[in-house]
mmCIF file of C-alpha atoms in Angstrom:
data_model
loop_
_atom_site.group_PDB
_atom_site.id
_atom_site.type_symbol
_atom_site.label_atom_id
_atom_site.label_comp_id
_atom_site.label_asym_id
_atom_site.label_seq_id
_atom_site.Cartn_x
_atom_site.Cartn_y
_atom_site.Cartn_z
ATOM 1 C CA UNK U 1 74.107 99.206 115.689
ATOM 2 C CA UNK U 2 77.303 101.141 114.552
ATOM 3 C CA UNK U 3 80.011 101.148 116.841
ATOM 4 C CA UNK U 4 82.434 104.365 116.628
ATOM 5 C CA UNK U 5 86.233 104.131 118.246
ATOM 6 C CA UNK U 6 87.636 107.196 120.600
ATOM 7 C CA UNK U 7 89.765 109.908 118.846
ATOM 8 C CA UNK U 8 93.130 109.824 118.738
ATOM 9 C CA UNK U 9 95.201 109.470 121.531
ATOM 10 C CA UNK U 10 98.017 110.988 120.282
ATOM 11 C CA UNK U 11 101.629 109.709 121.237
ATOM 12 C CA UNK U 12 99.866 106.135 122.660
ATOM 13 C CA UNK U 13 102.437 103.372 122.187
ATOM 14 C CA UNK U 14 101.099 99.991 121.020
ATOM 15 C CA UNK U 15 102.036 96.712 123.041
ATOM 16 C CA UNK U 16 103.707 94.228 120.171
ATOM 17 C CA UNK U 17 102.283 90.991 119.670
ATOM 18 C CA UNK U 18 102.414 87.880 117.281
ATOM 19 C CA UNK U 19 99.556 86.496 115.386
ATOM 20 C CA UNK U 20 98.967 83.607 112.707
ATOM 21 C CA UNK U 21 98.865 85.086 109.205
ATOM 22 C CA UNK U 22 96.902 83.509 106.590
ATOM 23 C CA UNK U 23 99.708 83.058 105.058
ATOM 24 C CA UNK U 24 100.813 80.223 107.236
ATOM 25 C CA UNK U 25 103.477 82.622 108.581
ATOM 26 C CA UNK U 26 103.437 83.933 112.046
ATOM 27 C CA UNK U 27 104.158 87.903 112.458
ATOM 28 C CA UNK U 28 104.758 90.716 114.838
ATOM 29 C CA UNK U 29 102.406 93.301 113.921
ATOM 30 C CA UNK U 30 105.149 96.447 114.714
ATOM 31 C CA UNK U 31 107.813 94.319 112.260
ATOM 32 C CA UNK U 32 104.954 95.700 109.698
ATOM 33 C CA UNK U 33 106.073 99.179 109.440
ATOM 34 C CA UNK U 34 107.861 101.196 106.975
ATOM 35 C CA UNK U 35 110.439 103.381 107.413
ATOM 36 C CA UNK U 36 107.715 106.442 108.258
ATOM 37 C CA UNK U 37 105.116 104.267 109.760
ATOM 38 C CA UNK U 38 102.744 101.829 110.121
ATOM 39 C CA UNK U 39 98.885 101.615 109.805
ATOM 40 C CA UNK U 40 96.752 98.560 111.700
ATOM 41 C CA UNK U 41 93.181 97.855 110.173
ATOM 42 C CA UNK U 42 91.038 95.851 112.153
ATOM 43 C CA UNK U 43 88.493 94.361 109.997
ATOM 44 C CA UNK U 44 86.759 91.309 109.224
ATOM 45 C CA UNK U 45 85.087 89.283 106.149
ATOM 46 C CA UNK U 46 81.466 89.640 107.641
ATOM 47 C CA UNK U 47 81.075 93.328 108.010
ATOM 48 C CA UNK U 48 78.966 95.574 105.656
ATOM 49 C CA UNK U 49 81.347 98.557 106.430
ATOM 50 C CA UNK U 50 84.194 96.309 105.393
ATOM 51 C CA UNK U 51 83.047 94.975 102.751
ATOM 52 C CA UNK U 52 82.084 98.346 100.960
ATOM 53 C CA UNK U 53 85.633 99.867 101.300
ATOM 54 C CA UNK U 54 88.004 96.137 101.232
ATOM 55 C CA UNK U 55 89.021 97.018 97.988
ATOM 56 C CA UNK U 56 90.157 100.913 99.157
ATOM 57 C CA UNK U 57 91.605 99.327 101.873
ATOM 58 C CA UNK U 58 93.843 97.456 99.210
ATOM 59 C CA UNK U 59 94.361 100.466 97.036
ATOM 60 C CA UNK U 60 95.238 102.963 99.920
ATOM 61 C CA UNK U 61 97.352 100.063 101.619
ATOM 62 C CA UNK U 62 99.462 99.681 98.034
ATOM 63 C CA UNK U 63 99.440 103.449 97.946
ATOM 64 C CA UNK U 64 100.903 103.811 101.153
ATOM 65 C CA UNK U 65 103.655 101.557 100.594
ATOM 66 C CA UNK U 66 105.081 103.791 98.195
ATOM 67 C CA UNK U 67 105.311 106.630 100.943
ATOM 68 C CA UNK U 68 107.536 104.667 103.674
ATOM 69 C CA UNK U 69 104.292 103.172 105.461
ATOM 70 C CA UNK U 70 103.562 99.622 106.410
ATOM 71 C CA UNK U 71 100.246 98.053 106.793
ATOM 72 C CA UNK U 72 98.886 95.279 108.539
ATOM 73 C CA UNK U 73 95.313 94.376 108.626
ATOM 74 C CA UNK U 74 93.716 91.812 112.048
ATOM 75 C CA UNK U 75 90.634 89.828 112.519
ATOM 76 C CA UNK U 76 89.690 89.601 116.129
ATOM 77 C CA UNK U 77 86.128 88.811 115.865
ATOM 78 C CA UNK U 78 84.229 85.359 117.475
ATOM 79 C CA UNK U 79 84.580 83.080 114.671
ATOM 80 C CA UNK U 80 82.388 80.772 116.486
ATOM 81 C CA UNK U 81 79.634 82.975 116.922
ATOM 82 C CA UNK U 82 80.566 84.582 112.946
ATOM 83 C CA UNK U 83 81.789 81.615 111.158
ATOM 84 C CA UNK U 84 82.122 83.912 108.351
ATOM 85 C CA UNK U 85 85.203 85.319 110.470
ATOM 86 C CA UNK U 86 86.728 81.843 110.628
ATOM 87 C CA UNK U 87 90.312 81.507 110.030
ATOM 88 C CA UNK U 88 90.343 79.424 106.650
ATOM 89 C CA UNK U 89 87.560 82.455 105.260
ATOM 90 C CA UNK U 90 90.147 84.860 106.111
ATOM 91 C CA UNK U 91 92.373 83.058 103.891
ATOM 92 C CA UNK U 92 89.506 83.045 101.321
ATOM 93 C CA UNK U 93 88.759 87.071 101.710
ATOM 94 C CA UNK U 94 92.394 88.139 101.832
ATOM 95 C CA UNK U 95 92.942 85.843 98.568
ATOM 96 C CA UNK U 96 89.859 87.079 97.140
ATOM 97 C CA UNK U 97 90.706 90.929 97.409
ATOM 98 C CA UNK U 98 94.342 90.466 96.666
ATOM 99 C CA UNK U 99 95.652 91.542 100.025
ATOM 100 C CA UNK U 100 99.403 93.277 99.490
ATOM 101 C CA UNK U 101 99.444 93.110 103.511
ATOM 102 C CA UNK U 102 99.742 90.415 106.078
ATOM 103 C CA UNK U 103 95.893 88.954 107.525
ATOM 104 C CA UNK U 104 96.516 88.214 110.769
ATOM 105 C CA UNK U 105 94.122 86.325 113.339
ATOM 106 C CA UNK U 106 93.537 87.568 117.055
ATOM 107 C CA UNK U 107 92.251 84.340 117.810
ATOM 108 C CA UNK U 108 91.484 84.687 121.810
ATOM 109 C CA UNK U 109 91.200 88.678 121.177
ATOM 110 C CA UNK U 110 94.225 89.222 123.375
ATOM 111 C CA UNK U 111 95.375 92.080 121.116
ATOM 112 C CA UNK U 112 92.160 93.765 119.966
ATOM 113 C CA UNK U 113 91.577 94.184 123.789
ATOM 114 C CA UNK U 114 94.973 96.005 124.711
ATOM 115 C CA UNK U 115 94.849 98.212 121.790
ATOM 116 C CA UNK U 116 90.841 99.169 122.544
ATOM 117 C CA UNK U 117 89.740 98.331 119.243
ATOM 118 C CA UNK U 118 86.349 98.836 118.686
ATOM 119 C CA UNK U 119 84.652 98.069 115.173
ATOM 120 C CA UNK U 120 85.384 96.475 111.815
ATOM 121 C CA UNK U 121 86.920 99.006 110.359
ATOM 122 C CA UNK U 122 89.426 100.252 112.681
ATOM 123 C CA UNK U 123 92.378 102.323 112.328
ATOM 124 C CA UNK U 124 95.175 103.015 114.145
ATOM 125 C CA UNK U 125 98.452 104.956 112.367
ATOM 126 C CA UNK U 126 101.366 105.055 113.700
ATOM 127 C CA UNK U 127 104.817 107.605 112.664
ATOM 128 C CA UNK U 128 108.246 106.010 112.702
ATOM 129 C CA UNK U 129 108.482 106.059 116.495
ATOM 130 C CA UNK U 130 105.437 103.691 116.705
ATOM 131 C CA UNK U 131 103.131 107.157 118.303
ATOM 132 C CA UNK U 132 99.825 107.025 117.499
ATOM 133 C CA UNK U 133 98.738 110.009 114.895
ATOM 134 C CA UNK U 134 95.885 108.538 113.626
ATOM 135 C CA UNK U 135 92.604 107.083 114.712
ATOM 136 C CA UNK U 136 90.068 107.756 112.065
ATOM 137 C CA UNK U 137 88.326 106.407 109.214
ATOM 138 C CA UNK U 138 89.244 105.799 105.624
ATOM 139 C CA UNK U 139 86.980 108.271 104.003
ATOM 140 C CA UNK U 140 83.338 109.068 104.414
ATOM 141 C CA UNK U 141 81.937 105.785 102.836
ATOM 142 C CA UNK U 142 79.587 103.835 105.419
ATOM 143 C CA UNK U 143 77.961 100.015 105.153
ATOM 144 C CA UNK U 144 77.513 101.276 101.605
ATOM 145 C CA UNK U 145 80.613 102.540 98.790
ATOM 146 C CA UNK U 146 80.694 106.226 98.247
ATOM 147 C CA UNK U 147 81.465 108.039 95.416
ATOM 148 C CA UNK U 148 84.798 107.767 93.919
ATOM 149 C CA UNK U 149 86.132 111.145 94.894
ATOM 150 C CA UNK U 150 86.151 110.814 98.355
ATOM 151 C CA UNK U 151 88.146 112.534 100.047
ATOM 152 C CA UNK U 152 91.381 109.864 100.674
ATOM 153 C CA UNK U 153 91.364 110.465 104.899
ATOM 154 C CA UNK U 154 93.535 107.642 106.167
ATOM 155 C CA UNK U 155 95.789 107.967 102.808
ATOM 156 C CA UNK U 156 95.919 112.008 103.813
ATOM 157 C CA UNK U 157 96.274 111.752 107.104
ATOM 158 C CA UNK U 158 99.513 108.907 106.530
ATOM 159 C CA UNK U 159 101.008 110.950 103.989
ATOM 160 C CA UNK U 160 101.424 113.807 106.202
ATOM 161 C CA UNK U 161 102.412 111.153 109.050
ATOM 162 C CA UNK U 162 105.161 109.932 106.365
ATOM 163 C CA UNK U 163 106.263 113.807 105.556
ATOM 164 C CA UNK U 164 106.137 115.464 109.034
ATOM 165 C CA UNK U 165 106.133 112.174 111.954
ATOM 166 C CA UNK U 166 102.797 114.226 112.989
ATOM 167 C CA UNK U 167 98.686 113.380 112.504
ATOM 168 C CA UNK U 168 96.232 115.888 111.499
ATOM 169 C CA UNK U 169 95.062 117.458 114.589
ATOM 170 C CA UNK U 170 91.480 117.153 113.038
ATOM 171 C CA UNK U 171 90.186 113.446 113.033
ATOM 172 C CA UNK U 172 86.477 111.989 111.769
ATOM 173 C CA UNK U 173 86.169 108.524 113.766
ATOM 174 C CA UNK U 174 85.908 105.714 111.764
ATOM 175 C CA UNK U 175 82.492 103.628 111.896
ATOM 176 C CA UNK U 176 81.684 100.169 111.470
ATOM 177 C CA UNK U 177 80.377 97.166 113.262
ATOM 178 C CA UNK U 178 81.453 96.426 116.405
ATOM 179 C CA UNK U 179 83.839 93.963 117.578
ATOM 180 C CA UNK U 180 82.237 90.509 117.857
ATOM 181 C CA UNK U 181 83.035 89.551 122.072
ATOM 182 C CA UNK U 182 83.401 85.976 122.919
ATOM 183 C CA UNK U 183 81.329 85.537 125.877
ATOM 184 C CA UNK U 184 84.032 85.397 128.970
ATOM 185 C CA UNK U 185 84.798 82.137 130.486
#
C-alpha cells in the first residue's frame, strides 16, 4: 500500500545529522545546501515509485543546482529485511543513474525518524534559512513514468523557494512506498 507524507509544515527546522555517503565520504546533510536552499529526497533502490522518476530526480536535482539549491538524497530503509536497500547497492544505483548529489545511508533510521519521513519518495525543501517550504511530490508520475510534460512540481515549487525564500502555499503530497521499519529491539 502507498504511503503519503503530511503537508508542509511550513517554517519546521530540520535537526542536522551525519551519514555515510556512498562515496566513502561522511556528510552533514544541511552542509548540502546552496546559497537559496536545499532539497532532501528520501528514496531507495527497491521502490517502484523511485524507480519510475530516479532519473527526474537527477535531471531536476542538476537543474536545481543552477538556481542556488542543494540536494541531497537518503536511504533509511531495513536493508536487512530489503537487501536491495543494502549499502554497497546504493553505491550500485547512485553509480548507475549518475547521481550529481551525495547518497547518504540512515543506517539505524535515526534521521528518517526525527524528520517524519514517510515513503520512498520523500521531499522536504528547504529556503536559505533551512525553513521548510516544501513537502510535496516531484510531479504527478506514480509507481509508473508519466508523460514527459509533467508539470515540474518540486523544480517549481524550488525555483520560487530560490526567487522569493517562500513555498507555494498549494502543495500535492508526494506518494510512494513506505518507509521500510526495522522491527524495534
Amino acid at each position: 500500500m502507498a504511503a503519503i507524507p503530511p503537508l508542509c509544515d511550513f517554517g519546521w527546522k530540520p535537526a542536522d545529522a551525519r551519514l555515510p555517503g556512498v562515496d566513502g565520504q561522511a556528510r552533514n546533510i544541511l552542509d548540502q545546501a546552496g546559497e537559496n536552499g536545499l532539497v532532501v529526497a528520501f528514496i531507495c533502490n527497491h521502490c517502484p515509485y523511485v524507480k519510475a522518476v530516479i532519473d527526474r530526480i537527477v535531471r531536476d536535482a542538476d537543474d536545481l543546482a543552477d538556481l542556488g539549491i542543494g540536494f541531497v538524497a537518503i536511504s533509511s530503509n531495513d536493508a536487512e529485511a530489503y537487501p536491495e536497500d543494502s549499502f554497497d547497492n546504493m553505491k550500485r544505483f547512485a553509480a548507475a543513474h549518475d547521481f550529481p548529489f551525495p547518497y547518504l545511508h540512515d543506517e539505524d533510521q535515526s534521521v528518517a525518524r526525527a524528520w517524519g519521513a514517510v515513503c520512498t519518495p520523500d521531499f522536504f525543501g528547504f529556503n536559505a534559512a533551512m525553513e521548510l517550504q516544501y513537502r510535496g511530490r516531484l510531479d504527478a508520475s506514480r509507481k509508473e513514468t508519466g508523460p514527459a510534460d509533467l508539470r515540474r512540481d518540486l523544480y517549481e515549487a524550488m525555483r520560487q523557494v530560490a526567487r522569493t525564500g517562500k513555498g507555494p502555499e498549494e502543495q500535492v503530497a508526494s506518494m510512494g512506498c513506505s518507509i521500510k521499519w526495522k522491527d524495534p529491539a
